[in-house]
XYZ file of C-alpha atoms in Angstrom:
589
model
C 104.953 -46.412 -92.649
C 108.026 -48.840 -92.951
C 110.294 -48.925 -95.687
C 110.778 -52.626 -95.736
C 108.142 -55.095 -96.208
C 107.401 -55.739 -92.774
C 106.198 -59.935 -92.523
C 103.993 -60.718 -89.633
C 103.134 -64.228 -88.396
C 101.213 -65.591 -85.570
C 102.027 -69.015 -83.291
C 99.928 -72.013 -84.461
C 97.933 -73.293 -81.601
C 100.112 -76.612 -81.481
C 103.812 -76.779 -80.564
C 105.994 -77.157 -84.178
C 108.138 -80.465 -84.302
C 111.416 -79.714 -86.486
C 111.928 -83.089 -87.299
C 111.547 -82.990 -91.258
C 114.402 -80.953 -93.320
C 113.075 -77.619 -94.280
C 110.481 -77.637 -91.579
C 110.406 -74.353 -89.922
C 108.566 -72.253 -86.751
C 108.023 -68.338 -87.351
C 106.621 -66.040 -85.357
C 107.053 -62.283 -85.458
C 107.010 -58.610 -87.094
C 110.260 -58.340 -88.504
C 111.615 -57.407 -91.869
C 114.761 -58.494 -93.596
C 117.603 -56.226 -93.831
C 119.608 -58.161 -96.244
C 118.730 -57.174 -99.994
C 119.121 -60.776 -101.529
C 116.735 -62.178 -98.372
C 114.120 -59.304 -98.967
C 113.762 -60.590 -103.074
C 113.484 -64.235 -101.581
C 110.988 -63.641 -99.454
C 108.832 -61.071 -101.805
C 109.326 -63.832 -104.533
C 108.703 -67.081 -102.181
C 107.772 -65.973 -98.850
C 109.050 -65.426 -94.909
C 109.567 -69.079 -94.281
C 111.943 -69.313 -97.164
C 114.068 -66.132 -96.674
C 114.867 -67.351 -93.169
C 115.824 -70.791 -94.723
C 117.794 -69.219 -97.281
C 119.428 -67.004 -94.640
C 120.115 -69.952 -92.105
C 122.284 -71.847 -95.095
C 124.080 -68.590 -96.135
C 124.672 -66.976 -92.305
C 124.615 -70.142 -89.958
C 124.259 -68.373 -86.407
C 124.086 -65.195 -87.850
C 121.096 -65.337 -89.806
C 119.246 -63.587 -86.953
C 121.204 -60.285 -87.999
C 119.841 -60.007 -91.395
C 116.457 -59.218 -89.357
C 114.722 -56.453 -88.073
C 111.853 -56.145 -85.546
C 110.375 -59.021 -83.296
C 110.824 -63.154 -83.872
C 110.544 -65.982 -82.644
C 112.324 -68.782 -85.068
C 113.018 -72.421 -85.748
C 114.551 -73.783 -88.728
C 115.608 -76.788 -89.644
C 118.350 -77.915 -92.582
C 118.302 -80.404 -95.657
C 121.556 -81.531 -93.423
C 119.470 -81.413 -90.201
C 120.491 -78.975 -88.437
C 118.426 -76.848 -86.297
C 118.696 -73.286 -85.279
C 116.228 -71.237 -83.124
C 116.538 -67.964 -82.370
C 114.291 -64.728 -80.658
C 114.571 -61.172 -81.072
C 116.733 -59.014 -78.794
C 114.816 -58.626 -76.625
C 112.910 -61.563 -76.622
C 109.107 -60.068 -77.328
C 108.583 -63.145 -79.148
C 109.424 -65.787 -76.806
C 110.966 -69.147 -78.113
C 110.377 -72.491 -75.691
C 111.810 -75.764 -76.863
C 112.349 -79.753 -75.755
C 114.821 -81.562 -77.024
C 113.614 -85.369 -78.080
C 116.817 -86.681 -79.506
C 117.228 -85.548 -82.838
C 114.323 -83.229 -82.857
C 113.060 -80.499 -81.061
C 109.640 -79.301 -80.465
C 109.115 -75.108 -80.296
C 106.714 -72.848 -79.624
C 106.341 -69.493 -77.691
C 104.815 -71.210 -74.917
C 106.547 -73.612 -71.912
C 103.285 -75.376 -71.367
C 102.448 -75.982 -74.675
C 105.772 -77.092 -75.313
C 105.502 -79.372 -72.003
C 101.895 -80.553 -73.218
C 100.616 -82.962 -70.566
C 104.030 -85.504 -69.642
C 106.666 -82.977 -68.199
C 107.255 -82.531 -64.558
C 107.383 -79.107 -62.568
C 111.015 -77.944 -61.608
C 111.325 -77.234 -58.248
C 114.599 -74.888 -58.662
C 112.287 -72.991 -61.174
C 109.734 -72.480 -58.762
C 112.520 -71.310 -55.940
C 113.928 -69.229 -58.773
C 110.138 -67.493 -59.260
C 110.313 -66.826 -55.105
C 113.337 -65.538 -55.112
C 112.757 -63.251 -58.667
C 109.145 -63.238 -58.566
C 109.496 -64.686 -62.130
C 111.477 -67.642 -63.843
C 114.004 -66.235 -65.613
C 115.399 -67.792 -68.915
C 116.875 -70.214 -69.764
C 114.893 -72.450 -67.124
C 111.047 -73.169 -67.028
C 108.882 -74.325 -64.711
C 108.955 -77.694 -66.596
C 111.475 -80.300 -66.484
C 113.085 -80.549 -69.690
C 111.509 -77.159 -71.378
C 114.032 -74.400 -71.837
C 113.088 -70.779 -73.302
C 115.746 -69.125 -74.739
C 117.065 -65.660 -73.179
C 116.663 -62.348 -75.039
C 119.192 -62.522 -78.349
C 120.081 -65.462 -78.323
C 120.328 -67.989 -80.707
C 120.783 -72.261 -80.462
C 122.328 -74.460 -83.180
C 121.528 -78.436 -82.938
C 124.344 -80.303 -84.729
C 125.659 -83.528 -84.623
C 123.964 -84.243 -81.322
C 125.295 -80.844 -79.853
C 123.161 -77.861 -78.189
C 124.841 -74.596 -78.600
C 123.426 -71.947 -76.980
C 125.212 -68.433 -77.363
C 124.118 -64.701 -78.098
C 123.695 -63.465 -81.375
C 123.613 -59.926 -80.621
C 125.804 -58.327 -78.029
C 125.255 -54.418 -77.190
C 128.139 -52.770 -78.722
C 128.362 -49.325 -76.326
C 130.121 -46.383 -77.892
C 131.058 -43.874 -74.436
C 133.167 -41.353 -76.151
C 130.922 -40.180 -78.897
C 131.364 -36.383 -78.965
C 128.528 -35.562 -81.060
C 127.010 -32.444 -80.324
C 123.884 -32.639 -78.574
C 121.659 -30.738 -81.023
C 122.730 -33.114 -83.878
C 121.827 -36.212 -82.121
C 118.209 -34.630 -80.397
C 117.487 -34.318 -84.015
C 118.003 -37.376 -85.096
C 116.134 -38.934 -81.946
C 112.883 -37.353 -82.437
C 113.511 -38.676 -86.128
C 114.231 -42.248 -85.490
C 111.617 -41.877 -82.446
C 108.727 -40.914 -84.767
C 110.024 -43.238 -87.724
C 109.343 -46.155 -84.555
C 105.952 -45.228 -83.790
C 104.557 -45.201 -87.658
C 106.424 -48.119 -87.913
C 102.982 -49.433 -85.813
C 100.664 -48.006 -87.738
C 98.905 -50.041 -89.933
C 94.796 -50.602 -90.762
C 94.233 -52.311 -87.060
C 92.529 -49.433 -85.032
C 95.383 -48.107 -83.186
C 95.584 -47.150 -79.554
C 98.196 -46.350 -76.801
C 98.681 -46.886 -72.758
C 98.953 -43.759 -70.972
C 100.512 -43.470 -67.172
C 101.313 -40.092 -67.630
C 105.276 -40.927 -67.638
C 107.513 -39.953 -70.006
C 107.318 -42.994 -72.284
C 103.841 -43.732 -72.255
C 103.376 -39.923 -73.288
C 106.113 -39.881 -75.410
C 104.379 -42.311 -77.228
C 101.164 -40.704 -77.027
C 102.218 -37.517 -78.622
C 104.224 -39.379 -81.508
C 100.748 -41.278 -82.712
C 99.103 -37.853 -82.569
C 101.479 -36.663 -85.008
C 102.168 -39.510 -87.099
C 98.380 -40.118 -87.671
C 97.338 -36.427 -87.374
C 94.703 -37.340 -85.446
C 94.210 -37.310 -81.754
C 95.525 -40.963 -80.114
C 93.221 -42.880 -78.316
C 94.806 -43.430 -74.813
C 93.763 -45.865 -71.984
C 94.791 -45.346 -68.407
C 94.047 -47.387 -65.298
C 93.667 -45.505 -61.691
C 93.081 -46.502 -57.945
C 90.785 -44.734 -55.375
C 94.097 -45.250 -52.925
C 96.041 -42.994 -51.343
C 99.443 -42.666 -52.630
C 98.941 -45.000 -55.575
C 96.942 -43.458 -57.890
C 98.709 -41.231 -59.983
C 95.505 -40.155 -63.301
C 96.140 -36.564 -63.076
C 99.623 -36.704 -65.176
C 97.912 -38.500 -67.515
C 95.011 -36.421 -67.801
C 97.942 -33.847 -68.060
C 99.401 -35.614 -71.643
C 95.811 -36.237 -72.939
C 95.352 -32.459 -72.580
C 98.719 -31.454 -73.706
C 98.599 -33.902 -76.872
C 94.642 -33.230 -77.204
C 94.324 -37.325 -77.539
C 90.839 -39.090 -77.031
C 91.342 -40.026 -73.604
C 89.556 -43.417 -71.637
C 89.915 -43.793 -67.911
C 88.945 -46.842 -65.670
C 89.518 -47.371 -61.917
C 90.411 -50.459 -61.273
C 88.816 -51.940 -57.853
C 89.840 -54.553 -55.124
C 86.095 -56.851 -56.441
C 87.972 -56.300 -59.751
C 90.904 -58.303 -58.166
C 88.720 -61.019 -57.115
C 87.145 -61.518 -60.326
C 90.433 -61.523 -62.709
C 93.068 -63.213 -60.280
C 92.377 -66.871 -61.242
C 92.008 -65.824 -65.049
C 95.210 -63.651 -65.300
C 97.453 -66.003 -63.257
C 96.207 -69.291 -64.875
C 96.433 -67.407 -68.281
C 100.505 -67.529 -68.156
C 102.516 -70.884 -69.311
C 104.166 -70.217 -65.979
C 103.851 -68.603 -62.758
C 103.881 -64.831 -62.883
C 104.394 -62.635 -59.997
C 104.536 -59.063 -61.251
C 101.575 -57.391 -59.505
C 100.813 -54.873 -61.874
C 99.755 -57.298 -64.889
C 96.491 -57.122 -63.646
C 96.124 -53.142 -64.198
C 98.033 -53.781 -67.353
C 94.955 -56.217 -68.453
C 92.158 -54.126 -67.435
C 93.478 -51.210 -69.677
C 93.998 -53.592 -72.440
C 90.824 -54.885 -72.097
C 89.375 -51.360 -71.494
C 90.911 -50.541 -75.036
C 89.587 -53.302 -76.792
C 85.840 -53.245 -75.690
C 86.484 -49.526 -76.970
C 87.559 -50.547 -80.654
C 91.321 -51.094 -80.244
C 93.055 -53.715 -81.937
C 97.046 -52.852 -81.781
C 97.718 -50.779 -78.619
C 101.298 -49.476 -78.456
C 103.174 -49.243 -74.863
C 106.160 -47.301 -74.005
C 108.295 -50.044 -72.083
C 112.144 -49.945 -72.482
C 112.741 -45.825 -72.227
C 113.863 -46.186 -68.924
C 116.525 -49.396 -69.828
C 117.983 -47.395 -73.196
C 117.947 -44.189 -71.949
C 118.619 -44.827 -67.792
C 115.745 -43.399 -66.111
C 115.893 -45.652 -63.452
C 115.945 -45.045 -59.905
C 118.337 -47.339 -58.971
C 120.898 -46.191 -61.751
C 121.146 -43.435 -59.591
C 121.446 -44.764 -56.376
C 124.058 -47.620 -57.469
C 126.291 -44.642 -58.584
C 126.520 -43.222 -55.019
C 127.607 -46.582 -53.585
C 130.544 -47.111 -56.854
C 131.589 -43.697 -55.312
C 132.898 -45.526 -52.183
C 135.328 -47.034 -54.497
C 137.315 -44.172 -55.168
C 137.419 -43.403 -51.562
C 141.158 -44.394 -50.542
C 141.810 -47.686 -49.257
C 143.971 -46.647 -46.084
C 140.811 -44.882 -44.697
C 138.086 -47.126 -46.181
C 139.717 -50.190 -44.342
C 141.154 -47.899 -41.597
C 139.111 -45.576 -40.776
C 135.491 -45.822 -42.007
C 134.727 -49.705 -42.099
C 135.937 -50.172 -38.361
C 133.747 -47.599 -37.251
C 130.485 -48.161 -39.316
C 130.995 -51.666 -40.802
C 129.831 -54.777 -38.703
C 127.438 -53.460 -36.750
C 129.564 -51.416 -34.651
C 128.517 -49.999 -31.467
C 128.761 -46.682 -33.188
C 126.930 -47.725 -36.122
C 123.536 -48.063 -33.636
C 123.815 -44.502 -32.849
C 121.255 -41.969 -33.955
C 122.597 -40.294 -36.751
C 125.439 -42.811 -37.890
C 123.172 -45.642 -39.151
C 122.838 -44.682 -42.594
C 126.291 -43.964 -43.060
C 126.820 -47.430 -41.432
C 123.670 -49.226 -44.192
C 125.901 -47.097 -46.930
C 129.616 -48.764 -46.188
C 127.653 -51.996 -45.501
C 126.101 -51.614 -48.874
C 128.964 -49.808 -50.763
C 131.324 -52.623 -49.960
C 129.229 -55.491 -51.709
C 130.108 -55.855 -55.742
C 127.611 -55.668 -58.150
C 125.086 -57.073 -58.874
C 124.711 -59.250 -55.916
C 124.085 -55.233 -54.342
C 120.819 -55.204 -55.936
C 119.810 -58.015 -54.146
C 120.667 -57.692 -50.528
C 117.134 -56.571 -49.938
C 115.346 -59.383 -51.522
C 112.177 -60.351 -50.363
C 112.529 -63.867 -49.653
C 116.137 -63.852 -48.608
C 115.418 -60.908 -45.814
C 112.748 -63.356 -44.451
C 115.591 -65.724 -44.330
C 115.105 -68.812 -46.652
C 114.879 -71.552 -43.416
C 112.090 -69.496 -42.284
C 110.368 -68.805 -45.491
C 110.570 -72.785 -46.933
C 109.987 -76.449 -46.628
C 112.742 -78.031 -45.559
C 112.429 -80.933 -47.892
C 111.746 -78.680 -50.204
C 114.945 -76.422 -49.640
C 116.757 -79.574 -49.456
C 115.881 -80.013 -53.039
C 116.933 -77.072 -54.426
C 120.042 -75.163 -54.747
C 119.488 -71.308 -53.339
C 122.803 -69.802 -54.555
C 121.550 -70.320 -58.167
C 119.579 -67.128 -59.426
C 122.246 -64.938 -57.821
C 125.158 -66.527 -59.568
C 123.073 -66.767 -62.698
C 123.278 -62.650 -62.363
C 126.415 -62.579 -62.139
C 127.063 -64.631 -65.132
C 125.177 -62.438 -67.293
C 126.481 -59.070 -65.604
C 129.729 -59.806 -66.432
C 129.131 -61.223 -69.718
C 128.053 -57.478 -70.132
C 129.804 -54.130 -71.245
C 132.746 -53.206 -70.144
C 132.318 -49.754 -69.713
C 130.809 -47.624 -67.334
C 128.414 -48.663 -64.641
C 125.225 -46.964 -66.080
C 125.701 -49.472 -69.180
C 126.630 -52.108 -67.886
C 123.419 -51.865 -65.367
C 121.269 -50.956 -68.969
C 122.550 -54.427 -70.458
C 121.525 -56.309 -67.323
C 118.289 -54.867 -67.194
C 117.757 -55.947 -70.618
C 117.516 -59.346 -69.519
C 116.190 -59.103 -66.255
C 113.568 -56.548 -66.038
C 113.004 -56.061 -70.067
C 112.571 -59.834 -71.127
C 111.980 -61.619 -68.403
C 109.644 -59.139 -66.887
C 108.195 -56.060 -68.041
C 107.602 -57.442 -71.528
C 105.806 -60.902 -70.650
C 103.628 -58.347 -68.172
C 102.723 -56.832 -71.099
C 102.106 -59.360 -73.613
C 100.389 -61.639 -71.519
C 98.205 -58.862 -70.099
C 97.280 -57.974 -73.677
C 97.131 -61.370 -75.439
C 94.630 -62.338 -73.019
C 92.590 -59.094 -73.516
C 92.502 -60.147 -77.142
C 95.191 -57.410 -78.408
C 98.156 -57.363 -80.224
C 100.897 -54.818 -78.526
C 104.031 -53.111 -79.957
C 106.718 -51.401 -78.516
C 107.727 -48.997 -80.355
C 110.574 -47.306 -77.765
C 112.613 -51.146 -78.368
C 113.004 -50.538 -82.393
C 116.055 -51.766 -83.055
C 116.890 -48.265 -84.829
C 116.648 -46.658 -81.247
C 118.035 -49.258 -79.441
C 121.349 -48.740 -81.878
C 120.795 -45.220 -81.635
C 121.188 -45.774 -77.421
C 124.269 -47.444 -77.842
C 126.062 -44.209 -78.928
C 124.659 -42.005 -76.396
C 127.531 -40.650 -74.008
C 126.972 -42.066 -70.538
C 126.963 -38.619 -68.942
C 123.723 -38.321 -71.429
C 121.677 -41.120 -69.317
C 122.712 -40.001 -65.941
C 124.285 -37.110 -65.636
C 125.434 -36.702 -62.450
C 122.426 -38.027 -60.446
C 120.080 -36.599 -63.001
C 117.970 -39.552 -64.718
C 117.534 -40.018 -68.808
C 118.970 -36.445 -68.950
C 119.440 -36.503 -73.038
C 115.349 -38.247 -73.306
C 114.426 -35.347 -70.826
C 116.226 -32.638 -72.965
C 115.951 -33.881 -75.914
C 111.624 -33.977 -75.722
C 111.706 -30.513 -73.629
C 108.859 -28.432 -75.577
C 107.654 -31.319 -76.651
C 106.488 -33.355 -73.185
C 104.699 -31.007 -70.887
C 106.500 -29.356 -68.106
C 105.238 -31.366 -65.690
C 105.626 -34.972 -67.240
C 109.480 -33.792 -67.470
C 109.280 -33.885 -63.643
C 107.428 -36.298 -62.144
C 108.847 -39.305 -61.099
C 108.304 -42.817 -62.755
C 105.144 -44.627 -60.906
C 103.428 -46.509 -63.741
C 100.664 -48.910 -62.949
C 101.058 -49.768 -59.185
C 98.501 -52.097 -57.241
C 97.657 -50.731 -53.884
C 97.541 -54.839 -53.290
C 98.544 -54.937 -49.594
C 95.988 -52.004 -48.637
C 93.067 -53.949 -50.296
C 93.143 -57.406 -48.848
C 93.650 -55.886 -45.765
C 90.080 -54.481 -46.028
C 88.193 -56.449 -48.379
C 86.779 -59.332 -47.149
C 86.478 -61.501 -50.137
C 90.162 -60.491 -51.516
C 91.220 -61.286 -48.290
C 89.823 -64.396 -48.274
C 91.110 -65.335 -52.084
C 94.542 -64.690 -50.935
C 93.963 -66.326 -47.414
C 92.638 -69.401 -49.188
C 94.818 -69.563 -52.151
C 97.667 -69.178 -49.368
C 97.055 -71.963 -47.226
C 96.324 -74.234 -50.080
C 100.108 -73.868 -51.135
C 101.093 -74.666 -47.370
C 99.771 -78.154 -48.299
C 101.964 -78.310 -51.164
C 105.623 -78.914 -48.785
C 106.768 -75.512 -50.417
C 106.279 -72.967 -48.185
C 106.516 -73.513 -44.347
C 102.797 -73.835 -42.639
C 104.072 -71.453 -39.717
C 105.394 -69.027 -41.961
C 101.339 -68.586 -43.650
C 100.104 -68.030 -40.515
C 102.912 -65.262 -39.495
C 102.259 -63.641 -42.579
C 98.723 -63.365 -42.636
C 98.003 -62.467 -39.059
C 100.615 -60.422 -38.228
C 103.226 -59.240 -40.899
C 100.637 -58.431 -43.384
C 98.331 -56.220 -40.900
C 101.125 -54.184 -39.741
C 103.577 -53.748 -42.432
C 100.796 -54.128 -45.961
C 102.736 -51.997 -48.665
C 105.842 -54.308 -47.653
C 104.688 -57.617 -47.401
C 101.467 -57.457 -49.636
C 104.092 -58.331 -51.860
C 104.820 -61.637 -50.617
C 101.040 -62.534 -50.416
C 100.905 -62.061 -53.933
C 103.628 -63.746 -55.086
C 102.704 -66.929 -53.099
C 98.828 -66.623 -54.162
C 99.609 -66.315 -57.808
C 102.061 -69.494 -57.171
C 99.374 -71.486 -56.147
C 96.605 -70.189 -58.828
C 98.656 -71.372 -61.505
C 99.416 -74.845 -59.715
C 95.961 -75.359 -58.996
C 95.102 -74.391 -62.895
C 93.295 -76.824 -64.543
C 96.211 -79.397 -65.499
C 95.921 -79.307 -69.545
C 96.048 -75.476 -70.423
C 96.601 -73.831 -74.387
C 97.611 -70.254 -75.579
C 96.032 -67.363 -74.473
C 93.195 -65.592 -76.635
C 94.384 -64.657 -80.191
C 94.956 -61.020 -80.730
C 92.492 -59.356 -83.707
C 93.888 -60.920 -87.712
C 95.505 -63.927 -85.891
C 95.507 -66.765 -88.077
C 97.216 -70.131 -87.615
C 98.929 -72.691 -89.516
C 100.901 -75.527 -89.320
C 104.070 -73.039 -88.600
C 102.926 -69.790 -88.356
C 100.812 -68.198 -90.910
C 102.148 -65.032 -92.872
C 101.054 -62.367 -93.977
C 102.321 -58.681 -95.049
C-alpha cells in the first residue's frame, strides 16, 4: 500500500472555466511529497494543497507531487497555472478566452460545439498517425505535452517543462545493489495499485505485461487475474507466451480472440469515442481485453506500458546504434571512399549484394531524428500523390518533422540510447501508447494504472548506466538480468509483439470489413483531403498485393473519416467504476 495519502479525482463532465480567483481543475492519483502540503490537504483537502503549493512554488508546484494529474489553478492575483504529470496520463486541454481559460482532459469538450477543425492537425495525424501535443484537431484548443506546465500572467502564456530527465551515465554501482533495489521499488509500484477495486492485469506474454503479472501475484498473494487478446492469423497471434506467464505465475488466466466481425462492430464506437482522431491500430485489441476484464469483475486493470522507454527494449534503439557507428568511421574514407561508391544511387549500389550496404550509408548519413522518419508512411507515398492539392496548399508539411527535432534536442545530452528514451517519452509514451490505453479502457468502463511509469522507477531509470539498457546490441539488458529467475526462460527471449491487428489480412477477405473501410474511405475522398485517385490505387491494387504494408494506411484514413463523420456534439467517454463528478473534480482518498 502507499505511504502517502494517495488523493484521487475524476474530470467533471463539463469543461472547468478558471475565471474566479481560487477556482481550480484536478484530476489525478497523485500524492504530495512536500510535508507542509500533505497537512494542508489532510486538514482542508486536494484542491487546497495545490493552491497553497501554486502561491508558495509558482511553476514548480508540480514537483511537490507524485503520481498522475491533470491541474488548473487559478490565483487571488489571477494568475493561472496548468500543469500534467510527466508523462501526461492525465491529459490537460485548454482555450484561452482573454483573461480566462477553459480546461479539461478532453479537446472536444474543451472545443464544445463553436471551434473549427485544424487542417495542419489533421496533416500532422497522417503524417504521425496521431496529433501530437501541443496542437489539436481544433482551432484554438491546445493540450499540453507530457511535464509541462503553463503560467497565464499579465496577458502572457508561458509554456515550459517542469520536469526535465536528469540522466546520470557514469553511475558505477554494482549491479547486484541496484537489481535489489529494482525489484524493491518495482513491487513497491505495483501495490501502489492495489486498493478495494477488484484488481486485474493485461497479459501479452512480454516482459512488462508479465512483469506485472507476477508482481500482483505477490503483492496480493493471490493469483492475478490476467486478460489477453489473440488472432486466428498467421504470424500475428502470439497467446502461447502468455499462457506461458499465467502458468509460470499460476494467475487466473482469461483469453478472447478477437475477430475481423469484431472489427466491424467496434470501429465506429472506438474511433468516435476519442476527442480526436486516433490511428493506432491496436486500440481496438486493447478495448476488447478491457472490456473482456470488466464483464469478468475487473474494475482497475494495471498495464505494463513504459518498460521498453525506461529501460530501452526497443528495437530501434538497437538498430539506430549501428547507423551512429558510421560516425566514427573516418571522414577521408566515408567521403572518399564509401559514399562515392554506395551513396546516390550509384551504379554499384544496384548490384546484388551491395544494396544494403548502399540503404546503410544512405541511412547512416541522415542526423537524428529526422532518421526515424525516412520511411514514413505518407511521405514514401510522396505527399503530391497522397493529398489534395488545396488541401496541401493549406498546410505546411515540414512541420511535425521540425517539431521532432525541437524536442530531440531539447533532450539529454548524453548518449544516444537516452537521448532516444527522452524522445520516446513524448512521442510514443504520451502521445501514443498511453491515450491507446486510456481511451481503450475508459470506454470499456475501467480505470487503468501503470505501474512500470511510477515516478520512483522512472528516477530509478535515470541512474541506470547506458551500457545497462543496451548493451552492445543486447535490449533492456539490466530489466532482463535483473528479473532472470523471476520471468520464465522463455519470456526473457522472445521478442516484443504486443497486441498486433492482422488489419490488412482481414479486409482483404472479409466482405463486410472490406466494405466499412471501402466506404468509410471514399467518403473522406469527398472531403478535398485525400486525392480521389489515390483511394482507388489503394484499394484495388496496393492493398491486395502488399496488405501487412499498406493495411496501415487504410486504417489510418478510415479512422480519419469515422471520427469526422461522428455525430457533431460528442462528451467524455464512459466513467470508469467510483467515478464521481463535481464542479472541478471530485476527491476522494
Amino acid at each position: 500500500m502507499p505511504d502517502r495519502a494517495t488523493y484521487t479525482l475524476h474530470a467533471p463532465d463539463s469543461p472547468v472555466t478558471l475565471g474566479a480567483p481560487g477556482s481550480t481543475y484536478i484530476e489525478g492519483a497523485f500524492a504530495f511529497t512536500d510535508p507542509e502540503l500533505a497537512r494542508i490537504a489532510t486538514q482542508q483537502g486536494a484542491h487546497a494543497a495545490w493552491m497553497a503549493a501554486f502561491v508558495r512554488d509558482g511553476e514548480n508546484a508540480p514537483s511537490m507531487v507524485t503520481g498522475e494529474f491533470s491541474v488548473g489553478l487559478r490565483d487571488a492575483c489571477g494568475r493561472i497555472l496548468l500543469a500534467v504529470d510527466r508523462f501526461s496520463i492525465r491529459s490537460l486541454c485548454f482555450r484561452i478566452r482573454g483573461d480566462v481559460i477553459d480546461v479539461h482532459s478532453r479537446a472536444d469538450v474543451v472545443a464544445a460545439s463553436d471551434a473549427s477543425l485544424d487542417n495542419q492537425a489533421i496533416f500532422d495525424y497522417l503524417y504521425a498517425h496521431v496529433i501530437p501535443a501541443p496542437r489539436t484537431i481544433f482551432k484554438g484548443v491546445r493540450r499540453l505535452p507530457a511535464g509541462h506546465c503553463a503560467l497565464l500572467s499579465n496577458g502572457k502564456l508561458r509554456v515550459a517543462p517542469w520536469w526535465r530527465p536528469v540522466f546520470v551515465e557514469d553511475d558505477p554501482a554494482q549491479f547486484a545493489v541496484l537489481r535489489d533495489e529494482f525489484r524493491r521499488l518495482l513491487r513497491s509500484a505495483v501495490a501502489d495499485q492495489v486498493d478495494d477495486r477488484a484488481v486485474g492485469c493485461f497479459l501479452s506474454g512480454g516482459t512488462d505485461s508479465s512483469t506485472v503479472a507476477g508482481m500482483l501475484s505477490e503483492v496480493t498473494g493471490r493469483p492475478a487475474r490476467t486478460f489477453s487478446i489473440g488472432f486466428d492469423a498467421k504470424g500475428y497471434d502470439e497467446m502461447e507466451f502468455a499462457r506461458i506467464a499465467a502458468r509460470h505465475f499460476k494467475t487466473d488466466h482469461h483469453e478472447y480472440y478477437v475477430t475481423a466481425d469484431d472489427l466491424v462492430a467496434s470501429i465506429p464506437e472506438v474511433a468516435t469515442s476519442y476527442d480526436q482522431p486516433f490511428g493506432n491500430s491496436s486500440v481496438v485489441p486493447s478495448y476488447y481485453c478491457a472490456r473482456f476484464a470488466r464483464e469478468s469483475g475487473i474494475e482497475h486493470i494495471l498495464g505494463g506500458d513504459g518498460g521498453d522507454e525506461l529501460f530501452g527494449g526497443n528495437s530501434r534503439y538497437a538498430k539506430q546504434r549501428i547507423f551512429e557507428a558510421y560516425g566514427r568511421v573516418p571522414p577521408i574514407v566515408r567521403r572518399g571512399l564509401l559514399e562515392p561508391i554506395l551513396a546516390n544511387h550509384s551504379a554499384l549500389s544496384r548490384i546484388a549484394g551491395f544494396a544494403k550496404a548502399a540503404s546503410y550509408v544512405d541511412q547512416a548519413r541522415v542526423p537524428m531524428p529526422d532518421r526515424m522518419q525516412m520511411y514514413n508512411l505518407l511521405t514514401r507515398l510522396g505527399l503530391e500523390d497522397v493529398l489534395a492539392p488545396e488541401f496541401l496548399a493549406e498546410v505546411d508539411p515540414g512541420a511535425p518533422l521540425r517539431q521532432m527535432r525541437e524536442v530531440y534536442a531539447a533532450g539529454p545530452s548524453g548518449t544516444l540510447i537516452n537521448r532516444m528514451l527522452a524522445f520516446d517519452w513524448r512521442f510514443t509514451l504520451a502521445d501514443n501508447d498511453l491515450p491507446k490505453v486510456v481511451g481503450a479502457t475508459s470506454l470499456a468502463g475501467l480505470s487503468v494504472g501503470f505501474p512500470l511509469l511510477d515516478d520512483a522507477l522512472t528516477d530509478f531509470s535515470l541512474k541506470l548506466e547506458p551500457k545497462f539498457k543496451l548493451k552492445g546490441l543486447q535490449l533492456r539488458w539490466f530489466f532482463k538480468e535483473a528479473l532472470r529467475g523471476f520471468l520464465p526462460d522463455e519470456i526473457l527471449a522472445k521478442k516484443k509483439h504486443g497486441f498486433g491487428l492482422p488489419f490488412g489480412v482481414w479486409v482483404n477477405s472479409h466482405p463486410a470489413l472490406q466494405s466499412l473501410a471501402f466506404e468509410s474511405l471514399r467518403a473522406l475522398s469527398q472531403r478535398g483531403i485525400v486525392r480521389k485517385e489515390f483511394i482507388e490505387r489503394l484499394v484495388n491494387h496496393y492493398l491486395p498485393d502488399h496488405p501487412g504494408y499498406y493495411g496501415e494506411m487504410v486504417w489510418v484514413l478510415m479512422t480519419l473519416e469515422q471520427w469526422l463523420g461522428r455525430p457533431a456534439k460528442r462528451g467524455p467517454s464512459r466513467k470508469p467504476p467510483h467515478a464521481t463528478t463535481g464542479d472541478a473534480g471530485s476527491e476522494s482518498k
